[in-house]
Short mmCIF file of C-alpha atoms in Angstrom, two decimals:
data_model
loop_
_atom_site.label_atom_id
_atom_site.label_comp_id
_atom_site.label_asym_id
_atom_site.label_seq_id
_atom_site.Cartn_x
_atom_site.Cartn_y
_atom_site.Cartn_z
CA SER W 118 220.88 -15.79 83.88
CA SER W 119 224.22 -16.71 82.37
CA ALA W 120 226.14 -14.43 84.77
CA THR W 121 228.62 -16.16 87.17
CA PRO W 122 228.42 -15.71 90.90
CA ALA W 123 231.53 -13.56 90.79
CA SER W 124 230.03 -11.19 88.24
CA ALA W 125 226.81 -11.08 90.15
CA ALA W 126 228.61 -10.11 93.27
CA GLY W 127 230.40 -7.39 91.37
CA MET W 128 227.16 -5.97 90.08
CA ALA W 129 225.72 -5.97 93.57
CA ALA W 130 228.74 -4.14 94.91
CA ARG W 131 228.56 -1.55 92.15
CA SER W 132 224.81 -1.08 92.74
CA SER W 133 225.39 -0.65 96.45
CA HIS W 134 228.09 1.87 95.77
CA HIS W 135 225.87 3.68 93.28
CA LEU W 136 222.97 3.71 95.72
CA SER W 137 225.14 5.13 98.43
CA HIS W 138 226.40 7.83 96.08
CA VAL W 139 222.93 8.78 94.90
CA SER W 140 221.56 8.83 98.44
CA CYS W 141 224.17 11.39 99.32
CA GLU W 142 223.17 13.45 96.31
CA VAL W 143 219.54 13.13 97.26
CA GLU W 144 220.25 14.41 100.73
CA SER W 145 222.33 17.20 99.29
CA ALA W 146 219.57 18.11 96.86
CA HIS W 147 217.03 18.06 99.66
CA LEU W 148 219.16 20.41 101.74
CA ASP W 149 219.63 22.66 98.75
CA GLY W 150 215.85 22.73 98.32
CA LEU W 151 215.51 24.17 101.79
CA HIS W 152 217.70 27.05 100.63
CA GLY W 153 215.72 27.77 97.47
CA ALA W 154 216.84 24.97 95.12
CA PRO W 155 214.30 24.24 92.37
CA HIS W 156 213.05 20.95 93.84
CA SER W 157 213.79 17.93 96.13
CA VAL W 158 213.57 14.28 95.24
CA PRO W 159 210.13 12.79 95.90
CA ALA W 160 209.94 10.00 98.43
CA LYS W 161 208.70 7.49 95.91
CA GLU W 162 211.85 7.95 93.87
CA VAL W 163 213.98 7.16 96.91
CA VAL W 164 211.95 4.00 97.40
CA ALA W 165 212.59 3.12 93.79
CA LEU W 166 216.30 3.58 94.33
CA SER W 167 216.24 1.28 97.33
CA THR W 168 215.16 -1.54 95.09
CA GLY W 169 218.24 -1.10 93.03
CA VAL W 170 216.17 -0.53 89.90
CA PRO W 171 216.05 3.14 88.85
CA SER W 172 212.66 4.32 87.43
CA ARG W 173 212.03 6.68 84.51
CA ALA W 174 210.92 9.35 86.94
CA PHE W 175 214.14 8.83 88.84
CA THR W 176 216.16 9.21 85.69
CA ARG W 177 214.30 12.41 84.77
CA ALA W 178 214.49 13.81 88.27
CA PHE W 179 218.18 13.17 88.74
CA ALA W 180 219.54 14.04 85.35
CA PRO W 181 222.80 15.91 85.98
CA ALA W 182 221.51 19.13 84.38
CA THR W 183 218.45 19.17 86.62
CA VAL W 184 219.56 17.84 89.99
CA LEU W 185 223.13 18.98 90.18
CA ALA W 186 222.66 22.41 88.63
CA PRO W 187 219.87 24.17 90.54
CA THR W 188 218.54 27.41 89.02
CA THR W 189 216.63 30.43 90.33
CA PRO W 190 212.86 29.79 90.21
CA SER W 191 210.95 31.83 87.64
CA ALA W 192 207.38 31.96 86.35
CA PRO W 193 206.71 30.07 83.17
CA SER W 194 207.08 32.38 80.19
CA ALA W 195 203.76 33.20 78.55
CA ALA W 196 203.21 34.00 74.93
CA PRO W 197 202.57 37.74 74.16
CA ALA W 198 198.96 38.79 74.66
CA SER W 199 198.65 39.80 71.03
CA ASP W 200 199.49 36.31 69.96
CA ASN W 201 196.47 34.93 71.84
CA LYS W 202 193.86 37.27 70.10
CA PRO W 203 192.60 36.97 66.54
CA LYS W 204 193.92 39.73 64.36
CA MET W 205 191.41 41.98 62.40
CA HIS W 206 192.12 42.61 58.77
CA PRO W 207 193.07 46.28 58.25
CA ALA W 208 190.47 46.69 55.49
CA LEU W 209 187.69 45.37 57.75
CA PHE W 210 188.76 47.69 60.56
CA ALA W 211 188.73 50.68 58.20
CA PHE W 212 185.24 49.69 56.94
CA ILE W 213 183.84 49.48 60.48
CA VAL W 214 185.31 52.84 61.44
CA SER W 215 184.05 54.56 58.30
CA THR W 216 180.57 53.02 58.67
CA ALA W 217 180.32 54.16 62.29
CA GLY W 218 181.41 57.65 61.26
CA LEU W 219 178.87 57.85 58.44
CA THR W 220 176.10 56.55 60.70
CA SER W 221 176.87 59.19 63.31
CA LEU W 222 176.97 61.90 60.65
CA ALA W 223 173.65 60.75 59.20
CA GLY W 224 172.12 60.78 62.67
CA LEU W 225 173.29 64.35 63.25
CA ILE W 226 171.91 65.43 59.87
CA VAL W 227 168.52 63.87 60.64
CA MET W 228 168.41 65.53 64.06
CA PHE W 229 169.32 68.86 62.48
CA LEU W 230 166.64 68.58 59.78
CA VAL W 231 164.00 67.61 62.33
CA ARG W 232 164.83 70.72 64.32
CA ILE W 233 164.80 73.11 61.35
CA GLN W 234 162.11 71.46 59.20
CA HIS W 235 159.55 74.17 59.96
CA ARG W 236 162.02 76.85 58.87
CA LEU W 237 162.48 75.10 55.53
CA VAL W 238 158.74 75.12 54.85
CA TYR W 239 157.46 78.38 56.33
CA LYS W 240 158.86 81.85 55.63
CA PRO W 241 157.11 84.29 58.00
CA THR W 242 158.03 87.88 58.69
CA SER W 243 157.08 90.31 61.43
CA SER W 244 157.05 93.24 58.99
CA TRP W 245 153.65 94.87 58.71
CA LYS W 246 151.93 96.47 55.70
CA GLY W 247 149.17 98.43 57.33
CA ASP W 248 145.50 97.70 57.94
CA PRO W 249 142.40 97.32 55.73
CA ALA W 250 141.52 101.02 55.93
CA MET W 251 144.66 101.85 53.98
CA TYR W 252 143.35 99.74 51.11
CA GLY W 253 139.80 101.11 50.89
CA MET W 254 138.13 98.81 53.46
CA PRO W 255 137.26 101.11 56.37
CA GLU W 256 134.87 98.82 58.24
CA PHE W 257 136.78 96.11 60.08
CA ASP W 258 137.44 94.68 63.51
CA GLU W 259 140.93 94.01 64.72
CA VAL W 260 140.92 90.38 65.81
CA THR W 261 143.03 88.44 68.29
CA VAL W 262 141.97 84.82 68.61
CA VAL W 263 143.41 82.77 71.47
CA THR W 264 143.78 79.11 70.52
CA HIS W 265 143.31 76.20 72.92
CA ASP W 266 147.11 75.84 73.11
CA ARG W 267 147.32 79.51 74.15
CA LYS W 268 148.69 81.06 70.97
CA GLU W 269 147.43 84.48 69.87
CA ILE W 270 146.36 84.64 66.22
CA VAL W 271 146.09 88.19 64.92
CA GLY W 272 144.25 89.68 61.93
CA TRP W 273 141.03 91.40 60.83
CA PHE W 274 137.37 90.74 60.27
CA ILE W 275 136.57 92.99 57.28
CA LYS W 276 132.89 93.91 57.06
CA GLN W 277 130.74 94.54 53.99
CA LEU W 278 128.68 97.70 53.73
CA ASP W 279 125.20 98.22 52.29
CA PRO W 280 125.59 97.55 48.54
CA ALA W 281 122.95 100.17 47.73
CA THR W 282 125.24 102.90 49.04
CA PRO W 283 128.64 103.77 47.53
CA PRO W 284 131.66 103.06 49.71
CA VAL W 285 133.59 105.77 51.51
CA GLY W 286 134.24 108.64 49.10
CA SER W 287 137.47 109.05 47.21
CA ALA W 288 138.31 112.15 49.23
CA ALA W 289 139.08 110.02 52.25
CA SER W 290 141.21 107.65 50.23
CA SER W 291 143.07 110.51 48.58
CA ALA W 292 143.81 112.08 51.93
CA ALA W 293 145.21 108.80 53.18
CA ASP W 294 147.30 108.34 50.04
CA ASP W 295 148.92 111.75 50.60
CA ILE W 296 150.56 110.41 53.75
CA ASP W 297 154.00 108.98 53.12
CA GLU W 298 153.52 105.22 52.79
CA GLU W 299 156.71 104.21 54.54
CA ALA W 300 155.91 106.43 57.50
CA ARG W 301 152.48 104.83 57.82
CA VAL W 302 153.88 101.33 57.71
CA ASP W 303 156.42 102.05 60.41
CA THR W 304 153.90 103.83 62.65
CA ASP W 305 151.85 102.03 65.25
CA MET W 306 148.66 100.84 63.56
CA ALA W 307 146.29 102.06 66.24
CA ALA W 308 147.70 105.58 66.16
CA SER W 309 147.68 105.55 62.37
CA THR W 310 144.03 104.51 62.20
CA ALA W 311 143.01 107.13 64.75
CA SER W 312 144.84 109.82 62.80
CA TYR W 313 143.21 108.67 59.57
CA ALA W 314 139.71 108.79 61.05
CA GLU W 315 140.24 112.18 62.70
CA SER W 316 141.59 113.85 59.57
CA ASN W 317 138.69 112.60 57.44
CA ILE W 318 135.82 112.57 59.94
CA ASP W 319 133.57 114.79 57.82
CA GLN W 320 133.82 112.62 54.73
CA ILE W 321 133.35 109.39 56.70
CA GLU W 322 130.28 110.62 58.57
CA ALA W 323 128.75 111.98 55.41
CA THR W 324 129.20 108.89 53.24
CA ALA W 325 129.58 105.81 55.50
CA PRO W 326 126.44 103.65 55.14
CA PRO W 327 125.02 101.34 57.78
CA ALA W 328 126.70 97.96 57.86
CA HIS W 329 124.87 94.93 56.50
CA TYR W 330 127.64 92.43 57.13
CA THR W 331 125.37 90.35 59.34
CA SER W 332 123.58 88.88 56.32
CA CYS W 333 126.56 88.61 53.96
CA PRO W 334 128.54 85.50 53.14
CA THR W 335 131.90 85.37 54.93
CA ILE W 336 135.15 84.08 53.45
CA ILE W 337 137.83 82.61 55.72
CA TYR W 338 141.05 83.41 53.87
CA PHE W 339 144.19 81.26 54.30
CA HIS W 340 147.34 82.90 52.93
CA GLY W 341 150.49 81.22 51.61
CA ARG W 342 153.69 80.14 53.30
CA ASP W 343 155.53 83.48 53.34
CA LYS W 344 155.28 86.90 55.02
CA ASN W 345 151.89 87.42 56.73
CA ALA W 346 148.27 88.45 56.24
CA SER W 347 149.03 92.16 55.88
CA PHE W 348 150.89 91.49 52.63
CA ARG W 349 147.63 90.19 51.10
CA LEU W 350 145.58 93.33 51.74
CA LYS W 351 145.78 94.67 48.17
CA LYS W 352 144.65 91.33 46.82
CA ILE W 353 141.94 91.12 49.47
CA ALA W 354 140.62 94.55 48.46
CA GLY W 355 139.65 93.25 45.01
CA LEU W 356 138.14 90.08 46.45
CA PHE W 357 136.22 92.09 49.03
CA GLU W 358 134.78 94.42 46.40
CA LYS W 359 133.87 91.86 43.73
CA SER W 360 132.60 89.01 45.91
CA GLY W 361 130.36 91.02 48.23
CA CYS W 362 131.59 88.94 51.17
CA ASN W 363 132.96 89.70 54.58
CA ILE W 364 136.52 88.44 54.91
CA LEU W 365 138.26 86.99 57.95
CA LEU W 366 141.98 87.41 57.31
CA LEU W 367 144.38 86.09 59.97
CA SER W 368 148.12 85.45 60.14
CA TYR W 369 149.06 81.92 61.18
CA ARG W 370 151.02 81.37 64.38
CA GLY W 371 154.54 82.72 64.01
CA PHE W 372 153.50 85.02 61.12
CA GLY W 373 153.25 88.76 61.55
CA ARG W 374 152.08 89.60 65.06
CA SER W 375 150.76 86.14 65.89
CA THR W 376 152.63 84.23 68.56
CA GLY W 377 154.07 80.72 68.41
CA LYS W 378 155.85 78.79 65.66
CA PRO W 379 154.22 77.47 62.48
CA SER W 380 153.61 73.77 61.89
CA GLU W 381 150.94 71.70 60.15
CA ARG W 382 149.31 70.72 63.41
CA GLY W 383 149.45 74.27 64.78
CA MET W 384 148.04 75.88 61.63
CA ILE W 385 145.02 73.58 61.65
CA ILE W 386 144.45 74.60 65.27
CA ASP W 387 144.58 78.24 64.08
CA ALA W 388 142.04 77.53 61.34
CA THR W 389 139.71 75.79 63.79
CA SER W 390 140.02 78.73 66.17
CA ALA W 391 139.08 81.10 63.34
CA LEU W 392 135.87 79.16 62.74
CA ARG W 393 135.10 79.18 66.46
CA TYR W 394 135.62 82.94 66.50
CA LEU W 395 133.08 83.51 63.72
CA ILE W 396 130.49 81.25 65.33
CA ASN W 397 130.93 82.89 68.73
CA ARG W 398 130.58 86.44 67.37
CA GLY W 399 126.84 86.05 67.14
CA ASP W 400 126.47 88.80 64.49
CA VAL W 401 127.74 86.79 61.50
CA ASN W 402 125.72 84.37 59.39
CA ALA W 403 127.55 81.22 60.44
CA LYS W 404 125.52 79.20 57.91
CA ASN W 405 127.05 81.06 54.97
CA LEU W 406 130.77 80.45 55.33
CA TRP W 407 133.28 79.98 52.50
CA VAL W 408 136.93 78.98 52.51
CA TYR W 409 139.68 80.41 50.29
CA GLY W 410 143.26 79.10 50.17
CA GLU W 411 146.22 80.26 48.13
CA SER W 412 149.34 78.12 47.60
CA LEU W 413 150.15 76.41 50.93
CA GLY W 414 147.02 78.10 52.28
CA GLY W 415 145.13 75.85 49.87
CA ALA W 416 146.49 72.83 51.73
CA VAL W 417 145.32 74.41 54.99
CA ALA W 418 141.91 75.09 53.44
CA VAL W 419 141.50 71.52 52.18
CA LYS W 420 142.41 69.88 55.49
CA PHE W 421 140.23 72.34 57.38
CA THR W 422 137.27 71.75 55.05
CA THR W 423 137.44 67.97 55.45
CA LYS W 424 136.95 68.47 59.19
CA PHE W 425 134.06 70.95 58.98
CA GLN W 426 132.23 70.26 55.71
CA SER W 427 128.83 70.60 57.35
CA ARG W 428 129.64 74.24 58.12
CA ILE W 429 131.27 75.17 54.79
CA ASN W 430 129.29 76.25 51.69
CA GLY W 431 132.17 76.12 49.24
CA LEU W 432 135.94 75.96 48.78
CA ILE W 433 138.16 78.09 46.51
CA LEU W 434 141.73 76.99 45.76
CA GLU W 435 144.42 79.02 44.02
CA ASN W 436 147.68 77.43 42.77
CA THR W 437 147.84 74.67 45.38
CA PHE W 438 150.11 71.60 45.49
CA THR W 439 149.18 67.90 45.72
CA LYS W 440 151.28 67.27 48.82
CA LEU W 441 154.18 69.02 50.47
CA PHE W 442 156.81 66.45 49.55
CA ASP W 443 155.77 66.56 45.90
CA MET W 444 156.96 70.16 46.15
CA VAL W 445 160.11 69.11 48.02
CA LYS W 446 160.86 66.76 45.12
CA VAL W 447 160.67 69.76 42.78
CA VAL W 448 162.51 72.34 44.89
CA HIS W 449 164.86 70.27 47.12
CA PRO W 450 164.93 66.69 45.74
CA GLU W 451 167.81 65.74 48.04
CA LEU W 452 165.47 66.15 51.03
CA TYR W 453 162.73 63.88 49.70
CA ILE W 454 164.11 60.87 51.60
CA PHE W 455 163.17 62.57 54.88
CA GLU W 456 159.43 62.52 54.19
CA GLY W 457 158.88 59.79 56.75
CA ILE W 458 160.25 61.84 59.65
CA SER W 459 158.69 65.17 58.71
CA ALA W 460 155.96 66.65 60.89
CA ASN W 461 154.73 68.65 57.87
CA LYS W 462 153.12 66.50 55.18
CA TRP W 463 150.05 68.40 53.89
CA LEU W 464 148.51 65.45 52.00
CA THR W 465 146.14 67.56 49.91
CA LEU W 466 145.61 65.11 47.05
CA LYS W 467 144.80 62.28 49.45
CA LEU W 468 142.05 64.37 51.08
CA MET W 469 140.36 65.66 47.93
CA PRO W 470 138.09 62.63 47.29
CA SER W 471 136.53 63.08 50.73
CA ILE W 472 135.29 66.62 50.02
CA SER W 473 131.66 66.93 48.94
CA VAL W 474 131.19 70.72 48.98
CA PRO W 475 131.45 72.74 45.74
CA ILE W 476 135.05 73.59 44.75
CA LEU W 477 136.48 76.29 42.46
CA PHE W 478 140.06 75.79 41.22
CA MET W 479 141.98 78.88 40.00
CA SER W 480 145.10 77.71 38.16
CA GLY W 481 147.87 79.86 36.69
CA GLN W 482 149.33 77.98 33.73
CA ARG W 483 152.67 79.78 33.95
CA ASP W 484 153.22 78.96 37.60
CA SER W 485 156.94 78.18 37.82
CA PHE W 486 156.79 77.30 41.52
CA ILE W 487 153.86 74.89 41.84
CA PRO W 488 153.51 72.96 38.56
CA PRO W 489 150.01 73.53 37.07
CA HIS W 490 149.52 69.78 36.61
CA MET W 491 149.16 69.53 40.42
CA MET W 492 146.02 71.67 40.28
CA SER W 493 144.71 69.44 37.48
CA ARG W 494 145.26 66.36 39.64
CA LEU W 495 143.44 67.98 42.55
CA PHE W 496 140.53 68.81 40.26
CA GLU W 497 140.40 65.28 38.84
CA SER W 498 140.51 63.68 42.31
CA SER W 499 137.62 65.74 43.73
CA THR W 500 135.12 63.18 42.51
CA GLN W 501 132.70 63.55 45.45
CA SER W 502 132.25 67.31 45.08
CA THR W 503 128.67 68.28 44.21
CA TYR W 504 130.05 70.91 41.83
CA ARG W 505 133.64 71.41 40.71
CA LYS W 506 135.03 73.97 38.32
CA ILE W 507 138.57 74.71 37.21
CA VAL W 508 139.56 77.96 35.50
CA ARG W 509 142.95 77.96 33.78
CA PHE W 510 144.68 81.28 33.23
CA PRO W 511 147.26 80.91 30.41
CA ASP W 512 149.34 83.85 31.63
CA GLY W 513 148.85 83.33 35.35
CA THR W 514 152.02 82.87 37.40
CA HIS W 515 152.26 81.69 40.98
CA ASN W 516 152.00 85.11 42.61
CA ARG W 517 150.11 86.98 39.89
CA THR W 518 147.21 84.87 38.74
CA TRP W 519 144.92 87.14 40.74
CA LEU W 520 146.04 90.10 38.62
CA THR W 521 144.43 88.58 35.52
CA LYS W 522 141.42 90.44 34.20
CA GLY W 523 138.26 88.57 35.15
CA TYR W 524 139.84 86.69 38.06
CA TYR W 525 137.43 88.02 40.68
CA LYS W 526 134.47 87.63 38.32
CA TYR W 527 134.84 83.84 38.36
CA ILE W 528 134.85 83.84 42.16
CA GLY W 529 131.73 86.01 42.36
CA GLU W 530 129.91 83.83 39.82
CA PHE W 531 130.85 80.65 41.67
CA ILE W 532 129.54 81.93 45.00
CA GLU W 533 126.32 83.19 43.39
CA GLN W 534 125.73 79.90 41.55
CA VAL W 535 126.04 77.89 44.73
CA MET W 536 124.00 80.30 46.87
CA THR W 537 121.15 80.46 44.34
CA ASN W 538 121.38 76.76 43.50
CA LYS W 539 122.02 77.53 39.82
CA ILE W 540 124.72 74.90 39.44
CA PRO W 541 125.14 73.76 35.81
CA ALA W 542 123.79 70.37 34.84
CA ASP W 543 127.34 69.34 34.07
CA ARG W 544 128.74 69.44 37.57
CA SER W 545 132.34 69.24 36.38
CA VAL W 546 133.37 72.33 34.41
CA GLU W 547 136.70 73.26 32.83
CA VAL W 548 137.36 76.78 31.53
CA VAL W 549 140.39 78.27 29.82
CA HIS W 550 140.38 82.01 30.35
CA GLY W 551 141.36 84.40 27.56
CA LYS W 552 144.69 86.18 27.32
CA SER W 553 145.50 88.58 30.12
CA SER W 554 146.59 92.18 29.71
CA VAL W 555 148.96 91.78 32.65
CA VAL W 556 152.71 91.46 32.16
CA THR W 557 153.42 87.82 31.29
CA ASP W 558 157.06 87.25 32.21
CA ASN W 559 157.59 84.12 34.24
CA SER W 560 159.60 85.74 37.01
CA GLU W 561 158.04 85.39 40.44
CA SER W 562 159.73 88.45 41.97
CA GLU W 563 157.38 91.01 43.40
CA ASP W 564 157.40 94.05 45.62
CA GLU W 565 156.50 93.99 49.30
CA ASP W 566 152.80 94.46 48.62
CA GLY W 567 152.54 91.33 46.53
CA TYR W 568 152.37 93.28 43.28
CA PRO W 569 154.78 92.67 40.40
CA SER W 570 157.97 94.67 40.72
CA THR W 571 156.87 96.64 37.61
CA GLY W 572 154.29 98.37 39.82
CA LEU W 573 151.23 97.23 37.85
CA GLN W 574 147.94 97.52 39.65
CA PRO W 575 145.23 94.87 39.27
CA VAL W 576 143.08 95.17 36.16
CA PRO W 577 139.42 95.73 37.15
CA ALA W 578 137.23 92.71 36.50
#
């Protein structure tokens, strides 16, 4: 307000000159923008200039470095992609990778064990050890039972003869023994049996008594987890002679000449089919049936008996375990954690309290495979049995308890007591048998027939 008219006129002249100069630059910048310059001056800035009062936007837009020095347009520079993402700590990354790897490995191991679990439990063989005739039991039927799931279960129904007449004379047995054993085993069984009968026809016709198997008790025999039924024939011969019973001896599915693959579910189907076979024969006393199980066969016998108690007179168990995974804990403890996914459980101990039929327990106290305390627990848990008896054999091992003198006598007495209703007043009996004359080493090795590798034969009861 203190400016003189002269100074005011000078300022107006300078502003007019400055406006003229900037207008030329604006036009120049606008023309440059048509040829690719970075920008042109907005119209509102020109209006601001016309007032003679430059705005902040005008000052920014027409700074010498921006307006007078156009540059080639380029996209705004972006920060590197890695800078925009959170970084993972190397230790955390290594942990995730290792965990994923271990999880995948564990999954593969589980899948593998599920696939091979039956092979870990069951040890069948297709090798064959002859037929009952080779072991002094000439009267038998070769049996092939077809199960409802279409598996063929193969074995024998061995028939008792008239007890008033001696069995087939020793001449026939001697003649058979003169044949080379290995040759007989490797020869087709049908041809072998035919040859045996033909070569000894005179002795057989002269001494063979009429069969009385129709009125005899019948034992359904369940063998252990290895080999097949033919490997039990020497043992069966003693049981057959001393018990006075017919014996149905079959190989489970996948064992011997039976088709299929073994499993807990499948073996119970086999056992049920065996019972159906006996009932359907029509010539067997189906009201006088007994069940015998050795080792894992004892687990089969227990589960089978719980399903058909009304048809079973009594149960005989030899060196049997409490449950399969109790054995796994002993033999392969590292596999115990897989119990939940196993299709083979055999919960024998759990089933014992539900059995009401008489039970005989035959326990070898030097069993190094199945601990003897398992048989004691089975005995103690069978509280509903109308008569239970346990016989402990101090020198009995897993595979040789049956070789102990007096072994078959206890079985015969048990069957007779139940059949004649002469059960002791004390319905729970424990017996410790005297010392055996059989070899007492604790090794479980044996020859192919199930006898000790020393070649000992069973001691007569």
